[in-house]
Amino acid sequence: MIATMSRPARAAGPAGHFDLTALLSRPCPAVMGVLNVTPDSFSDGGQFTAPERALTQARRMVAEGADIIDIGAESTRPYGSAPISADEELKRLQPVLSDVVGLGVPVSIDSMKSAVVGWALDHGAVIANDVWGLQRDPGMAGLVAQRNVPVIIMHNRDRADPAIDIMKDIAAFFTHSLDLAAKAGVSQDNIVLDPGIGFGKTSEQSMTVLARLHELQRFGLPLLVGASRKRFISVVTPSEPHQRLGGSIAAHLTAAKAGARIIRAHDVAETVQALRVAAAIREQE
Ligand code: HH2
């Protein structure tokens, strides 16, 4: 493990208010550490279902330099994850969320259900992370508008189609999500776009998205990329999820170079180090 590094100033706003703009205006992308309190997540399912283990992992990610902790209680992996009810999701979040919030780093709630997001916002989460980009739960856009919180709009599809132009599909999806957001009154300043690496995409399409990420800058909104441990890496170099750190870092550095402002990762210390070194090298150009 890499030694703990010093942390740049937090994106602090007035008490209780999370300042997304401050976090995104730093020279180096922000790192969002993944905390899965699930039995079946694709790379770490079952590791952090016990509340004390989840809290230890969150503490570790904060010490390693995470700027945001993204907590999720339902696996969204494309193959083999079982959909669960909002009640079940809340049962998994209830024993841990407040303690994670208490660590003092902004917490995002990774859920596609507005009931779960609403509950988490009531209990200290400050960002909504919707892997269906406001398009699955009809209550989501209104909720984030009313709470005036940042929202991550992620591209998704029910199934991959190798025949489509994935960049066109993502652009059309974002256009629709942004329309829903505008109609509900979501402030533009609160929106982050995410192409959803590995969601409804072939491995080749995931790599196309990384290679052409700069094209999504035309929306004029901050971009988040989460390539951590994902399956496309194993197409290049056969590997199990826990063996994909090198590929994750390669993908995240590519994304950062193309302008991604938030990187979502399981391996926080290594990701922070890679991003900071790449940024320091770029400063010498
Ligand atoms: N990826 C996963 C889950 N949530 N949210 C955003 N915004 N972007 C992503 O790329 C993203 C996400 C999948 O990773 P993980 O949470 O580790 O897996 P699982 O869904 O199996 O819990």
Coordinates of C-alpha atoms and ligand atoms in Angstrom, one line a residue:
M1 CA 0.0 0.0 0.0
I2 CA 1.2 3.5 -0.7
A3 CA 1.8 5.8 2.3
T4 CA -0.9 8.3 3.2
M5 CA -0.4 11.6 1.4
S6 CA -1.2 15.1 2.5
R7 CA -4.6 16.3 1.5
P8 CA -5.3 19.6 -0.3
A9 CA -7.8 22.0 1.3
R10 CA -11.3 20.5 1.4
A11 CA -14.1 21.9 -0.7
A12 CA -15.7 23.5 2.3
G13 CA -18.6 26.0 1.8
P14 CA -20.9 27.5 4.5
A15 CA -21.7 25.0 7.3
G16 CA -23.5 22.0 5.9
H17 CA -23.2 23.1 2.3
F18 CA -21.0 21.2 -0.1
D19 CA -19.3 23.4 -2.7
L20 CA -18.9 21.3 -5.9
T21 CA -17.3 24.1 -7.8
A22 CA -14.5 24.5 -5.3
L23 CA -13.8 20.8 -5.5
L24 CA -13.7 20.8 -9.3
S25 CA -11.5 23.9 -9.6
R26 CA -8.4 22.3 -8.3
P27 CA -5.6 21.4 -10.8
C28 CA -5.9 17.7 -10.1
P29 CA -9.2 15.7 -10.6
A30 CA -11.1 14.9 -7.4
V31 CA -11.1 11.2 -6.3
M32 CA -14.3 9.5 -5.3
G33 CA -13.7 6.4 -3.2
V34 CA -16.2 3.5 -3.7
L35 CA -17.8 2.0 -0.6
N36 CA -20.1 -0.9 -1.5
V37 CA -22.2 -2.1 1.4
T38 CA -23.5 -5.0 -0.8
P39 CA -23.1 -8.8 -0.8
D40 CA -22.7 -9.0 -4.6
S41 CA -20.8 -6.0 -6.0
F42 CA -18.6 -7.2 -8.9
S43 CA -15.2 -6.6 -7.3
D44 CA -15.7 -6.4 -3.6
G45 CA -19.2 -7.8 -2.9
G46 CA -19.5 -9.0 0.8
Q47 CA -16.3 -7.3 2.0
F48 CA -18.0 -4.3 3.6
T49 CA -21.5 -5.5 4.5
A50 CA -20.6 -5.5 8.2
P51 CA -21.0 -1.9 9.4
E52 CA -17.6 -1.8 11.2
R53 CA -15.8 -3.0 8.2
A54 CA -17.5 -0.5 6.0
L55 CA -16.5 2.3 8.4
T56 CA -12.9 1.1 8.5
Q57 CA -12.8 1.1 4.7
A58 CA -14.3 4.6 4.5
R59 CA -11.7 5.8 7.1
R60 CA -8.9 4.3 5.1
M61 CA -10.1 5.9 1.9
V62 CA -10.3 9.3 3.6
A63 CA -6.8 8.9 5.0
E64 CA -5.6 7.9 1.5
G65 CA -6.9 11.2 0.0
A66 CA -10.5 10.5 -1.1
D67 CA -12.3 13.8 -1.8
I68 CA -15.8 12.1 -1.9
I69 CA -17.0 8.8 -0.5
D70 CA -19.6 7.2 -2.8
I71 CA -21.7 4.7 -0.8
G72 CA -23.9 2.2 -2.6
A73 CA -26.1 -0.5 -1.2
E74 CA -27.3 -2.2 -4.5
S75 CA -25.0 -3.7 -7.0
T76 CA -25.6 -2.4 -10.5
R77 CA -23.2 -4.8 -12.3
P78 CA -24.6 -5.9 -15.7
Y79 CA -24.5 -9.7 -15.1
G80 CA -25.7 -11.5 -12.0
S81 CA -26.7 -8.7 -9.7
A82 CA -30.1 -9.1 -8.1
P83 CA -32.4 -6.0 -8.0
I84 CA -33.5 -5.2 -4.5
S85 CA -36.3 -3.1 -2.9
A86 CA -35.8 0.4 -1.5
D87 CA -36.5 -1.1 1.9
E88 CA -33.6 -3.6 1.5
E89 CA -31.3 -0.8 0.3
L90 CA -32.2 1.4 3.3
K91 CA -31.6 -1.6 5.7
R92 CA -28.0 -1.8 4.4
L93 CA -27.4 1.9 4.5
Q94 CA -29.0 2.7 7.9
P95 CA -26.2 1.2 10.1
V96 CA -23.4 3.0 8.3
L97 CA -24.4 6.2 6.6
S98 CA -24.3 8.6 9.5
D99 CA -20.9 7.3 10.7
V100 CA -19.4 7.7 7.2
V101 CA -20.8 11.2 7.0
G102 CA -19.2 11.9 10.3
L103 CA -15.8 11.4 8.8
G104 CA -16.1 14.9 7.4
V105 CA -15.7 14.1 3.6
P106 CA -18.6 14.8 1.3
V107 CA -20.7 11.6 0.8
S108 CA -22.5 10.7 -2.4
I109 CA -25.4 8.2 -2.5
D110 CA -25.1 5.7 -5.4
S111 CA -28.8 4.8 -5.9
M112 CA -31.3 4.9 -8.8
K113 CA -34.2 5.1 -6.3
S114 CA -35.4 8.6 -5.3
A115 CA -36.7 7.2 -2.0
V116 CA -33.2 6.0 -1.1
V117 CA -31.6 9.2 -2.3
G118 CA -34.0 11.3 -0.3
W119 CA -33.4 9.3 2.8
A120 CA -29.6 9.6 2.4
L121 CA -29.8 13.3 1.8
D122 CA -31.8 13.6 5.0
H123 CA -28.9 11.8 6.8
G124 CA -26.0 13.8 5.6
A125 CA -25.2 12.7 2.0
V126 CA -24.7 15.7 -0.2
I127 CA -24.5 14.3 -3.8
A128 CA -26.9 12.1 -5.7
N129 CA -25.3 9.5 -8.0
D130 CA -27.9 8.1 -10.4
V131 CA -26.6 5.4 -12.7
W132 CA -29.8 5.9 -14.8
G133 CA -29.2 9.6 -15.3
L134 CA -32.7 10.8 -14.0
Q135 CA -34.4 8.5 -16.5
R136 CA -35.5 5.5 -14.4
D137 CA -37.2 6.9 -11.4
P138 CA -39.6 9.7 -12.4
G139 CA -39.2 11.2 -8.9
M140 CA -35.4 11.7 -9.1
A141 CA -35.2 14.9 -11.1
G142 CA -37.7 16.7 -8.9
L143 CA -36.0 15.5 -5.8
V144 CA -32.5 16.8 -6.7
A145 CA -34.0 20.1 -7.9
Q146 CA -35.9 20.5 -4.7
R147 CA -32.9 19.7 -2.5
N148 CA -30.6 21.8 -4.7
V149 CA -27.8 19.1 -4.5
P150 CA -25.2 18.1 -7.1
V151 CA -26.3 15.1 -9.2
I152 CA -24.2 12.7 -11.3
I153 CA -26.1 11.9 -14.5
M154 CA -24.6 8.6 -15.8
H155 CA -25.3 7.1 -19.2
N156 CA -26.8 3.6 -19.2
R157 CA -28.5 1.1 -21.4
D158 CA -30.5 -2.1 -20.7
R159 CA -28.1 -4.1 -22.9
A160 CA -25.0 -3.5 -25.0
D161 CA -25.4 -3.2 -28.8
P162 CA -22.1 -3.6 -30.6
A163 CA -23.7 -2.1 -33.8
I164 CA -24.5 1.4 -32.4
D165 CA -22.3 4.5 -32.4
I166 CA -21.8 4.6 -28.6
M167 CA -20.7 8.3 -28.6
K168 CA -23.9 9.3 -30.4
D169 CA -26.0 7.2 -28.0
I170 CA -24.4 8.8 -25.0
A171 CA -24.9 12.3 -26.4
A172 CA -28.6 11.6 -27.1
F173 CA -29.0 10.1 -23.6
F174 CA -27.4 13.2 -21.9
T175 CA -29.5 15.5 -24.0
H176 CA -32.6 13.8 -22.7
S177 CA -31.4 13.7 -19.1
L178 CA -30.5 17.4 -19.3
D179 CA -34.0 18.2 -20.6
L180 CA -35.6 16.3 -17.7
A181 CA -33.2 18.2 -15.3
A182 CA -34.1 21.6 -16.8
K183 CA -37.9 20.9 -16.7
A184 CA -37.6 19.9 -13.1
G185 CA -35.5 23.0 -12.2
V186 CA -32.2 21.4 -11.5
S187 CA -29.5 24.1 -11.6
Q188 CA -26.8 23.6 -14.3
D189 CA -24.2 24.2 -11.6
N190 CA -25.2 21.0 -9.9
I191 CA -24.8 18.6 -12.8
V192 CA -21.9 16.2 -13.5
L193 CA -22.0 13.9 -16.5
D194 CA -20.6 10.4 -16.5
P195 CA -20.4 8.2 -19.7
G196 CA -20.9 5.0 -17.5
I197 CA -17.9 2.9 -18.3
G198 CA -19.0 -0.8 -18.5
F199 CA -22.8 0.0 -18.4
G200 CA -24.7 -1.2 -21.5
K201 CA -21.5 -1.2 -23.5
T202 CA -19.2 -3.8 -25.0
S203 CA -15.6 -3.7 -23.7
E204 CA -14.6 -2.1 -27.1
Q205 CA -17.3 0.6 -26.6
S206 CA -16.0 1.3 -23.1
M207 CA -12.5 1.9 -24.5
T208 CA -14.0 4.0 -27.4
V209 CA -15.6 6.2 -24.7
L210 CA -12.3 6.6 -22.9
A211 CA -10.5 7.4 -26.2
R212 CA -13.1 10.0 -27.3
L213 CA -14.0 11.4 -23.9
H214 CA -13.0 14.9 -24.9
E215 CA -16.0 15.0 -27.3
L216 CA -18.3 15.1 -24.3
Q217 CA -16.7 18.4 -23.2
R218 CA -19.2 20.0 -25.7
F219 CA -21.9 19.8 -23.0
G220 CA -19.9 22.3 -21.0
L221 CA -20.3 20.3 -17.8
P222 CA -17.8 18.5 -15.5
L223 CA -17.2 14.9 -16.4
L224 CA -16.8 11.9 -14.0
V225 CA -15.2 8.6 -15.0
G226 CA -15.3 5.3 -13.2
A227 CA -13.2 2.7 -14.9
S228 CA -12.1 1.0 -11.7
R229 CA -11.6 -2.8 -12.0
K230 CA -14.0 -3.0 -14.9
R231 CA -14.3 -5.8 -17.3
F232 CA -12.9 -4.1 -20.4
I233 CA -9.5 -4.3 -18.7
S234 CA -9.6 -8.1 -18.7
V235 CA -10.2 -8.1 -22.5
V236 CA -6.8 -6.5 -22.9
T237 CA -5.0 -8.4 -20.2
P238 CA -7.0 -11.4 -18.8
S239 CA -7.4 -10.7 -15.1
E240 CA -9.8 -11.0 -12.1
P241 CA -11.3 -7.7 -10.8
H242 CA -8.8 -7.5 -7.9
Q243 CA -5.9 -7.8 -10.5
R244 CA -7.0 -4.7 -12.5
L245 CA -5.3 -1.9 -10.7
G246 CA -2.8 -1.2 -13.4
G247 CA -5.5 -1.1 -16.1
S248 CA -7.7 1.1 -13.9
I249 CA -4.9 3.6 -13.4
A250 CA -4.1 3.6 -17.2
A251 CA -7.8 4.3 -17.9
H252 CA -8.1 7.0 -15.3
L253 CA -5.0 8.9 -16.4
T254 CA -6.3 8.8 -20.0
A255 CA -9.6 10.2 -18.7
A256 CA -7.9 12.9 -16.6
K257 CA -5.9 14.0 -19.6
A258 CA -9.1 14.3 -21.6
G259 CA -10.6 16.5 -18.9
A260 CA -12.4 14.3 -16.4
R261 CA -12.8 16.2 -13.2
I262 CA -13.8 13.4 -10.9
I263 CA -12.4 9.8 -10.9
R264 CA -14.4 7.1 -9.2
A265 CA -12.1 4.4 -7.8
H266 CA -11.8 1.5 -5.4
D267 CA -8.0 1.8 -4.9
V268 CA -7.8 5.4 -3.6
A269 CA -4.2 5.7 -2.5
E270 CA -2.8 4.5 -5.8
T271 CA -5.2 6.5 -7.8
V272 CA -4.5 9.7 -5.9
Q273 CA -0.8 9.2 -6.4
A274 CA -1.1 8.5 -10.1
L275 CA -3.3 11.5 -10.7
R276 CA -1.1 13.9 -8.7
V277 CA 2.1 12.7 -10.3
A278 CA 0.6 13.0 -13.8
A279 CA -0.6 16.5 -12.9
A280 CA 2.8 17.5 -11.6
I281 CA 4.5 16.3 -14.8
R282 CA 2.0 18.2 -16.9
E283 CA 2.9 21.4 -15.0
Q284 CA 6.4 21.1 -16.4
E285 CA 5.3 21.1 -20.1
Ligands
HH2_1 N1 -19.9 2.2 -11.6 C1 -20.4 1.4 -10.7 C2 -21.4 1.8 -9.7 N2 -21.7 3.1 -9.7 N3 -21.6 5.3 -10.6 C3 -21.1 6.2 -11.4 N4 -21.4 7.5 -11.4 N5 -20.1 5.8 -12.4 C4 -19.7 4.5 -12.5 O1 -18.8 4.2 -13.3 C5 -20.2 3.6 -11.5 C6 -21.2 4.0 -10.6 C7 -20.0 0.0 -10.7 O2 -18.9 -0.2 -9.8 P1 -19.1 -0.8 -8.3 O3 -19.9 0.1 -7.5 O4 -17.8 -1.3 -7.7 O5 -19.9 -2.2 -8.6 P2 -21.4 -2.7 -8.2 O6 -22.3 -1.9 -9.1 O7 -21.3 -4.1 -8.6 O8 -21.6 -2.4 -6.8

